[in-house]
Amino acid sequence: MQATIQFKLNGKPTRLQVDGSRMLLWVLRTDLGLTGAKYGCGEGLCGACTVMVGKEAVRSCQIRVQDVAGKEVMTIEGLAKNGKLHPLQQAFMEHDALQCGYCTPGMILNAYGLLLKNPRPSSAEIIAGMDDNLCRCGAHQRIVQAIQSAVKGGAR
Ligand code: FES
Ligand code: FES
């Protein structure tokens, strides 16, 4: 059913006429043109579609757009501020923590959510926190190194 749904998206108030039962991933990608969040499995299993809702990294293929009404959503497009990459983005670049890059937006936002909860995670905590985000290219080792280096630099 069509409804008016309002939320904050990458810091800007957003108002949509939309079927509230549609998944947030498709509203972001199709209606709002934000294609950073990727479709991987559509089943909540890969993390390619990860976005922030409030302080939580969530799988946007599993959350209905009506469930973000009144909340703050951040996609990878909203992470850099004033033309400056977030330290996690910078660290991913510096450590070549990607190959095809398909998993990268989800990896970075999942790491962002992890650091919000635990700003100084150990290696084991990083590995555990990133374990459910899949990378078909096998860049996991460099991804963990990138997150470790962002942590050392005090990223949040
Ligand atoms: S596309 Fe959402 S978890 Fe895989
Ligand atoms: S860099 Fe290709 S899926 Fe991770």
JSON list of C-alpha atoms and ligand atoms in Angstrom, two decimals:
[
{"chain": "A", "resi": 1, "resn": "MET", "atom": "CA", "xyz": [0.00, 0.00, 0.00]},
{"chain": "A", "resi": 2, "resn": "GLN", "atom": "CA", "xyz": [1.30, 3.44, -0.94]},
{"chain": "A", "resi": 3, "resn": "ALA", "atom": "CA", "xyz": [2.17, 5.60, 2.02]},
{"chain": "A", "resi": 4, "resn": "THR", "atom": "CA", "xyz": [4.12, 8.74, 2.77]},
{"chain": "A", "resi": 5, "resn": "ILE", "atom": "CA", "xyz": [7.30, 7.75, 4.52]},
{"chain": "A", "resi": 6, "resn": "GLN", "atom": "CA", "xyz": [9.76, 10.23, 5.94]},
{"chain": "A", "resi": 7, "resn": "PHE", "atom": "CA", "xyz": [13.22, 9.61, 7.24]},
{"chain": "A", "resi": 8, "resn": "LYS", "atom": "CA", "xyz": [16.63, 11.20, 7.24]},
{"chain": "A", "resi": 9, "resn": "LEU", "atom": "CA", "xyz": [18.87, 9.95, 4.47]},
{"chain": "A", "resi": 10, "resn": "ASN", "atom": "CA", "xyz": [22.55, 10.84, 4.57]},
{"chain": "A", "resi": 11, "resn": "GLY", "atom": "CA", "xyz": [21.70, 13.78, 6.76]},
{"chain": "A", "resi": 12, "resn": "LYS", "atom": "CA", "xyz": [18.87, 15.14, 4.60]},
{"chain": "A", "resi": 13, "resn": "PRO", "atom": "CA", "xyz": [15.16, 14.93, 5.34]},
{"chain": "A", "resi": 14, "resn": "THR", "atom": "CA", "xyz": [13.58, 12.62, 2.77]},
{"chain": "A", "resi": 15, "resn": "ARG", "atom": "CA", "xyz": [9.92, 12.14, 2.01]},
{"chain": "A", "resi": 16, "resn": "LEU", "atom": "CA", "xyz": [8.63, 9.43, -0.31]},
{"chain": "A", "resi": 17, "resn": "GLN", "atom": "CA", "xyz": [5.33, 8.17, -1.65]},
{"chain": "A", "resi": 18, "resn": "VAL", "atom": "CA", "xyz": [6.05, 4.49, -1.70]},
{"chain": "A", "resi": 19, "resn": "ASP", "atom": "CA", "xyz": [4.71, 1.04, -0.97]},
{"chain": "A", "resi": 20, "resn": "GLY", "atom": "CA", "xyz": [5.97, 0.73, 2.60]},
{"chain": "A", "resi": 21, "resn": "SER", "atom": "CA", "xyz": [6.41, -3.02, 2.32]},
{"chain": "A", "resi": 22, "resn": "ARG", "atom": "CA", "xyz": [9.17, -2.69, -0.28]},
{"chain": "A", "resi": 23, "resn": "MET", "atom": "CA", "xyz": [12.65, -3.50, 0.87]},
{"chain": "A", "resi": 24, "resn": "LEU", "atom": "CA", "xyz": [14.83, -0.52, 1.71]},
{"chain": "A", "resi": 25, "resn": "LEU", "atom": "CA", "xyz": [17.58, -1.74, -0.65]},
{"chain": "A", "resi": 26, "resn": "TRP", "atom": "CA", "xyz": [15.35, -1.39, -3.70]},
{"chain": "A", "resi": 27, "resn": "VAL", "atom": "CA", "xyz": [13.94, 1.96, -2.66]},
{"chain": "A", "resi": 28, "resn": "LEU", "atom": "CA", "xyz": [17.47, 3.28, -2.20]},
{"chain": "A", "resi": 29, "resn": "ARG", "atom": "CA", "xyz": [18.73, 1.89, -5.48]},
{"chain": "A", "resi": 30, "resn": "THR", "atom": "CA", "xyz": [15.70, 2.26, -7.75]},
{"chain": "A", "resi": 31, "resn": "ASP", "atom": "CA", "xyz": [13.76, 5.21, -6.41]},
{"chain": "A", "resi": 32, "resn": "LEU", "atom": "CA", "xyz": [16.58, 7.28, -4.95]},
{"chain": "A", "resi": 33, "resn": "GLY", "atom": "CA", "xyz": [19.44, 6.38, -7.29]},
{"chain": "A", "resi": 34, "resn": "LEU", "atom": "CA", "xyz": [21.79, 5.45, -4.46]},
{"chain": "A", "resi": 35, "resn": "THR", "atom": "CA", "xyz": [23.46, 2.38, -5.89]},
{"chain": "A", "resi": 36, "resn": "GLY", "atom": "CA", "xyz": [26.24, 2.04, -3.31]},
{"chain": "A", "resi": 37, "resn": "ALA", "atom": "CA", "xyz": [24.31, -0.60, -1.41]},
{"chain": "A", "resi": 38, "resn": "LYS", "atom": "CA", "xyz": [24.54, -3.76, -3.50]},
{"chain": "A", "resi": 39, "resn": "TYR", "atom": "CA", "xyz": [22.24, -6.69, -4.13]},
{"chain": "A", "resi": 40, "resn": "GLY", "atom": "CA", "xyz": [24.14, -9.86, -3.39]},
{"chain": "A", "resi": 41, "resn": "CYS", "atom": "CA", "xyz": [21.85, -12.58, -2.09]},
{"chain": "A", "resi": 42, "resn": "GLY", "atom": "CA", "xyz": [18.61, -10.85, -1.12]},
{"chain": "A", "resi": 43, "resn": "GLU", "atom": "CA", "xyz": [18.42, -13.25, 1.81]},
{"chain": "A", "resi": 44, "resn": "GLY", "atom": "CA", "xyz": [20.35, -11.45, 4.54]},
{"chain": "A", "resi": 45, "resn": "LEU", "atom": "CA", "xyz": [23.35, -13.72, 4.08]},
{"chain": "A", "resi": 46, "resn": "CYS", "atom": "CA", "xyz": [26.10, -11.71, 2.38]},
{"chain": "A", "resi": 47, "resn": "GLY", "atom": "CA", "xyz": [26.10, -8.15, 3.73]},
{"chain": "A", "resi": 48, "resn": "ALA", "atom": "CA", "xyz": [26.57, -6.47, 0.34]},
{"chain": "A", "resi": 49, "resn": "CYS", "atom": "CA", "xyz": [23.45, -4.38, 0.99]},
{"chain": "A", "resi": 50, "resn": "THR", "atom": "CA", "xyz": [24.53, -3.12, 4.44]},
{"chain": "A", "resi": 51, "resn": "VAL", "atom": "CA", "xyz": [23.51, 0.42, 5.41]},
{"chain": "A", "resi": 52, "resn": "MET", "atom": "CA", "xyz": [23.37, 2.20, 8.75]},
{"chain": "A", "resi": 53, "resn": "VAL", "atom": "CA", "xyz": [19.99, 2.71, 10.41]},
{"chain": "A", "resi": 54, "resn": "GLY", "atom": "CA", "xyz": [20.69, 4.84, 13.45]},
{"chain": "A", "resi": 55, "resn": "LYS", "atom": "CA", "xyz": [23.74, 3.29, 15.08]},
{"chain": "A", "resi": 56, "resn": "GLU", "atom": "CA", "xyz": [23.15, -0.19, 13.65]},
{"chain": "A", "resi": 57, "resn": "ALA", "atom": "CA", "xyz": [24.59, -1.70, 10.49]},
{"chain": "A", "resi": 58, "resn": "VAL", "atom": "CA", "xyz": [21.59, -3.45, 8.92]},
{"chain": "A", "resi": 59, "resn": "ARG", "atom": "CA", "xyz": [20.93, -5.48, 5.79]},
{"chain": "A", "resi": 60, "resn": "SER", "atom": "CA", "xyz": [18.79, -3.31, 3.62]},
{"chain": "A", "resi": 61, "resn": "CYS", "atom": "CA", "xyz": [17.48, -6.29, 1.63]},
{"chain": "A", "resi": 62, "resn": "GLN", "atom": "CA", "xyz": [15.78, -7.45, 4.82]},
{"chain": "A", "resi": 63, "resn": "ILE", "atom": "CA", "xyz": [14.22, -4.27, 6.15]},
{"chain": "A", "resi": 64, "resn": "ARG", "atom": "CA", "xyz": [11.03, -2.70, 4.81]},
{"chain": "A", "resi": 65, "resn": "VAL", "atom": "CA", "xyz": [11.14, 0.95, 3.99]},
{"chain": "A", "resi": 66, "resn": "GLN", "atom": "CA", "xyz": [8.23, 1.58, 6.38]},
{"chain": "A", "resi": 67, "resn": "ASP", "atom": "CA", "xyz": [10.47, 0.34, 9.20]},
{"chain": "A", "resi": 68, "resn": "VAL", "atom": "CA", "xyz": [12.90, 3.23, 8.76]},
{"chain": "A", "resi": 69, "resn": "ALA", "atom": "CA", "xyz": [10.19, 5.89, 9.05]},
{"chain": "A", "resi": 70, "resn": "GLY", "atom": "CA", "xyz": [11.41, 8.60, 11.41]},
{"chain": "A", "resi": 71, "resn": "LYS", "atom": "CA", "xyz": [14.91, 7.12, 11.58]},
{"chain": "A", "resi": 72, "resn": "GLU", "atom": "CA", "xyz": [18.32, 8.11, 10.24]},
{"chain": "A", "resi": 73, "resn": "VAL", "atom": "CA", "xyz": [19.65, 6.08, 7.34]},
{"chain": "A", "resi": 74, "resn": "MET", "atom": "CA", "xyz": [23.19, 6.39, 6.07]},
{"chain": "A", "resi": 75, "resn": "THR", "atom": "CA", "xyz": [24.43, 4.73, 2.90]},
{"chain": "A", "resi": 76, "resn": "ILE", "atom": "CA", "xyz": [28.02, 4.59, 1.72]},
{"chain": "A", "resi": 77, "resn": "GLU", "atom": "CA", "xyz": [27.29, 7.75, -0.29]},
{"chain": "A", "resi": 78, "resn": "GLY", "atom": "CA", "xyz": [26.85, 9.61, 3.01]},
{"chain": "A", "resi": 79, "resn": "LEU", "atom": "CA", "xyz": [30.05, 8.49, 4.71]},
{"chain": "A", "resi": 80, "resn": "ALA", "atom": "CA", "xyz": [32.57, 10.92, 3.22]},
{"chain": "A", "resi": 81, "resn": "LYS", "atom": "CA", "xyz": [32.14, 14.41, 4.67]},
{"chain": "A", "resi": 82, "resn": "ASN", "atom": "CA", "xyz": [32.94, 17.66, 2.87]},
{"chain": "A", "resi": 83, "resn": "GLY", "atom": "CA", "xyz": [34.73, 15.80, 0.09]},
{"chain": "A", "resi": 84, "resn": "LYS", "atom": "CA", "xyz": [36.96, 13.98, 2.58]},
{"chain": "A", "resi": 85, "resn": "LEU", "atom": "CA", "xyz": [36.89, 10.20, 2.74]},
{"chain": "A", "resi": 86, "resn": "HIS", "atom": "CA", "xyz": [36.12, 8.60, 6.08]},
{"chain": "A", "resi": 87, "resn": "PRO", "atom": "CA", "xyz": [39.26, 7.00, 7.61]},
{"chain": "A", "resi": 88, "resn": "LEU", "atom": "CA", "xyz": [37.80, 3.56, 6.92]},
{"chain": "A", "resi": 89, "resn": "GLN", "atom": "CA", "xyz": [37.39, 4.40, 3.23]},
{"chain": "A", "resi": 90, "resn": "GLN", "atom": "CA", "xyz": [40.92, 5.79, 3.15]},
{"chain": "A", "resi": 91, "resn": "ALA", "atom": "CA", "xyz": [42.29, 2.68, 4.85]},
{"chain": "A", "resi": 92, "resn": "PHE", "atom": "CA", "xyz": [40.49, 0.37, 2.40]},
{"chain": "A", "resi": 93, "resn": "MET", "atom": "CA", "xyz": [42.14, 2.24, -0.44]},
{"chain": "A", "resi": 94, "resn": "GLU", "atom": "CA", "xyz": [45.57, 2.26, 1.14]},
{"chain": "A", "resi": 95, "resn": "HIS", "atom": "CA", "xyz": [45.44, -1.47, 1.91]},
{"chain": "A", "resi": 96, "resn": "ASP", "atom": "CA", "xyz": [43.93, -2.47, -1.44]},
{"chain": "A", "resi": 97, "resn": "ALA", "atom": "CA", "xyz": [41.19, -4.07, 0.59]},
{"chain": "A", "resi": 98, "resn": "LEU", "atom": "CA", "xyz": [39.12, -4.92, -2.44]},
{"chain": "A", "resi": 99, "resn": "GLN", "atom": "CA", "xyz": [39.28, -6.53, -5.81]},
{"chain": "A", "resi": 100, "resn": "CYS", "atom": "CA", "xyz": [36.02, -6.15, -7.70]},
{"chain": "A", "resi": 101, "resn": "GLY", "atom": "CA", "xyz": [34.66, -3.82, -4.99]},
{"chain": "A", "resi": 102, "resn": "TYR", "atom": "CA", "xyz": [31.17, -5.32, -4.94]},
{"chain": "A", "resi": 103, "resn": "CYS", "atom": "CA", "xyz": [31.28, -6.16, -1.24]},
{"chain": "A", "resi": 104, "resn": "THR", "atom": "CA", "xyz": [33.13, -2.97, -0.27]},
{"chain": "A", "resi": 105, "resn": "PRO", "atom": "CA", "xyz": [30.29, -0.57, 0.63]},
{"chain": "A", "resi": 106, "resn": "GLY", "atom": "CA", "xyz": [28.77, -3.23, 2.86]},
{"chain": "A", "resi": 107, "resn": "MET", "atom": "CA", "xyz": [32.15, -4.09, 4.38]},
{"chain": "A", "resi": 108, "resn": "ILE", "atom": "CA", "xyz": [32.92, -0.48, 5.18]},
{"chain": "A", "resi": 109, "resn": "LEU", "atom": "CA", "xyz": [29.53, 0.23, 6.73]},
{"chain": "A", "resi": 110, "resn": "ASN", "atom": "CA", "xyz": [29.61, -2.99, 8.70]},
{"chain": "A", "resi": 111, "resn": "ALA", "atom": "CA", "xyz": [33.04, -1.97, 10.01]},
{"chain": "A", "resi": 112, "resn": "TYR", "atom": "CA", "xyz": [31.68, 1.51, 10.74]},
{"chain": "A", "resi": 113, "resn": "GLY", "atom": "CA", "xyz": [28.87, -0.02, 12.82]},
{"chain": "A", "resi": 114, "resn": "LEU", "atom": "CA", "xyz": [31.37, -2.26, 14.58]},
{"chain": "A", "resi": 115, "resn": "LEU", "atom": "CA", "xyz": [33.59, 0.69, 15.54]},
{"chain": "A", "resi": 116, "resn": "LEU", "atom": "CA", "xyz": [30.62, 2.68, 16.82]},
{"chain": "A", "resi": 117, "resn": "LYS", "atom": "CA", "xyz": [30.03, -0.08, 19.35]},
{"chain": "A", "resi": 118, "resn": "ASN", "atom": "CA", "xyz": [33.65, -0.94, 20.01]},
{"chain": "A", "resi": 119, "resn": "PRO", "atom": "CA", "xyz": [36.12, 1.77, 18.95]},
{"chain": "A", "resi": 120, "resn": "ARG", "atom": "CA", "xyz": [39.20, -0.32, 19.84]},
{"chain": "A", "resi": 121, "resn": "PRO", "atom": "CA", "xyz": [38.40, -3.87, 18.72]},
{"chain": "A", "resi": 122, "resn": "SER", "atom": "CA", "xyz": [41.07, -6.56, 18.86]},
{"chain": "A", "resi": 123, "resn": "SER", "atom": "CA", "xyz": [41.92, -8.46, 15.69]},
{"chain": "A", "resi": 124, "resn": "ALA", "atom": "CA", "xyz": [39.76, -11.33, 16.89]},
{"chain": "A", "resi": 125, "resn": "GLU", "atom": "CA", "xyz": [36.86, -8.94, 17.49]},
{"chain": "A", "resi": 126, "resn": "ILE", "atom": "CA", "xyz": [37.27, -7.44, 14.01]},
{"chain": "A", "resi": 127, "resn": "ILE", "atom": "CA", "xyz": [37.28, -10.89, 12.43]},
{"chain": "A", "resi": 128, "resn": "ALA", "atom": "CA", "xyz": [34.23, -11.95, 14.45]},
{"chain": "A", "resi": 129, "resn": "GLY", "atom": "CA", "xyz": [32.41, -8.70, 13.66]},
{"chain": "A", "resi": 130, "resn": "MET", "atom": "CA", "xyz": [33.10, -8.96, 9.93]},
{"chain": "A", "resi": 131, "resn": "ASP", "atom": "CA", "xyz": [32.58, -12.69, 9.66]},
{"chain": "A", "resi": 132, "resn": "ASP", "atom": "CA", "xyz": [29.08, -12.51, 8.18]},
{"chain": "A", "resi": 133, "resn": "ASN", "atom": "CA", "xyz": [30.07, -10.12, 5.36]},
{"chain": "A", "resi": 134, "resn": "LEU", "atom": "CA", "xyz": [31.16, -12.18, 2.40]},
{"chain": "A", "resi": 135, "resn": "CYS", "atom": "CA", "xyz": [33.80, -11.32, -0.19]},
{"chain": "A", "resi": 136, "resn": "ARG", "atom": "CA", "xyz": [33.87, -13.54, -3.24]},
{"chain": "A", "resi": 137, "resn": "CYS", "atom": "CA", "xyz": [37.26, -12.15, -4.23]},
{"chain": "A", "resi": 138, "resn": "GLY", "atom": "CA", "xyz": [38.89, -13.34, -1.03]},
{"chain": "A", "resi": 139, "resn": "ALA", "atom": "CA", "xyz": [40.12, -9.92, 0.12]},
{"chain": "A", "resi": 140, "resn": "HIS", "atom": "CA", "xyz": [39.32, -10.69, 3.75]},
{"chain": "A", "resi": 141, "resn": "GLN", "atom": "CA", "xyz": [42.87, -10.49, 5.00]},
{"chain": "A", "resi": 142, "resn": "ARG", "atom": "CA", "xyz": [43.40, -7.04, 3.54]},
{"chain": "A", "resi": 143, "resn": "ILE", "atom": "CA", "xyz": [39.97, -5.95, 4.74]},
{"chain": "A", "resi": 144, "resn": "VAL", "atom": "CA", "xyz": [40.89, -6.87, 8.31]},
{"chain": "A", "resi": 145, "resn": "GLN", "atom": "CA", "xyz": [44.25, -5.10, 7.93]},
{"chain": "A", "resi": 146, "resn": "ALA", "atom": "CA", "xyz": [42.50, -1.97, 6.65]},
{"chain": "A", "resi": 147, "resn": "ILE", "atom": "CA", "xyz": [40.14, -1.95, 9.61]},
{"chain": "A", "resi": 148, "resn": "GLN", "atom": "CA", "xyz": [43.04, -2.50, 12.03]},
{"chain": "A", "resi": 149, "resn": "SER", "atom": "CA", "xyz": [44.88, 0.43, 10.52]},
{"chain": "A", "resi": 150, "resn": "ALA", "atom": "CA", "xyz": [41.79, 2.66, 10.71]},
{"chain": "A", "resi": 151, "resn": "VAL", "atom": "CA", "xyz": [41.42, 1.66, 14.37]},
{"chain": "A", "resi": 152, "resn": "LYS", "atom": "CA", "xyz": [45.05, 2.60, 15.04]},
{"chain": "A", "resi": 153, "resn": "GLY", "atom": "CA", "xyz": [44.37, 5.96, 13.44]},
{"chain": "A", "resi": 154, "resn": "GLY", "atom": "CA", "xyz": [41.41, 6.44, 15.76]},
{"chain": "A", "resi": 155, "resn": "ALA", "atom": "CA", "xyz": [38.62, 6.02, 13.15]},
{"chain": "A", "resi": 156, "resn": "ARG", "atom": "CA", "xyz": [35.05, 5.98, 14.31]},
{"chain": "B", "resi": 1, "resn": "FES", "atom": "S1", "xyz": [21.92, -8.68, -0.45]},
{"chain": "B", "resi": 1, "resn": "FES", "atom": "FE1", "xyz": [21.35, -8.26, 1.57]},
{"chain": "B", "resi": 1, "resn": "FES", "atom": "S2", "xyz": [22.50, -9.64, 2.77]},
{"chain": "B", "resi": 1, "resn": "FES", "atom": "FE2", "xyz": [22.97, -10.22, 0.70]},
{"chain": "B", "resi": 2, "resn": "FES", "atom": "S1", "xyz": [36.19, -7.35, -3.53]},
{"chain": "B", "resi": 2, "resn": "FES", "atom": "FE1", "xyz": [34.99, -8.58, -4.86]},
{"chain": "B", "resi": 2, "resn": "FES", "atom": "S2", "xyz": [33.46, -9.39, -3.58]},
{"chain": "B", "resi": 2, "resn": "FES", "atom": "FE2", "xyz": [34.84, -8.44, -2.21]}
]
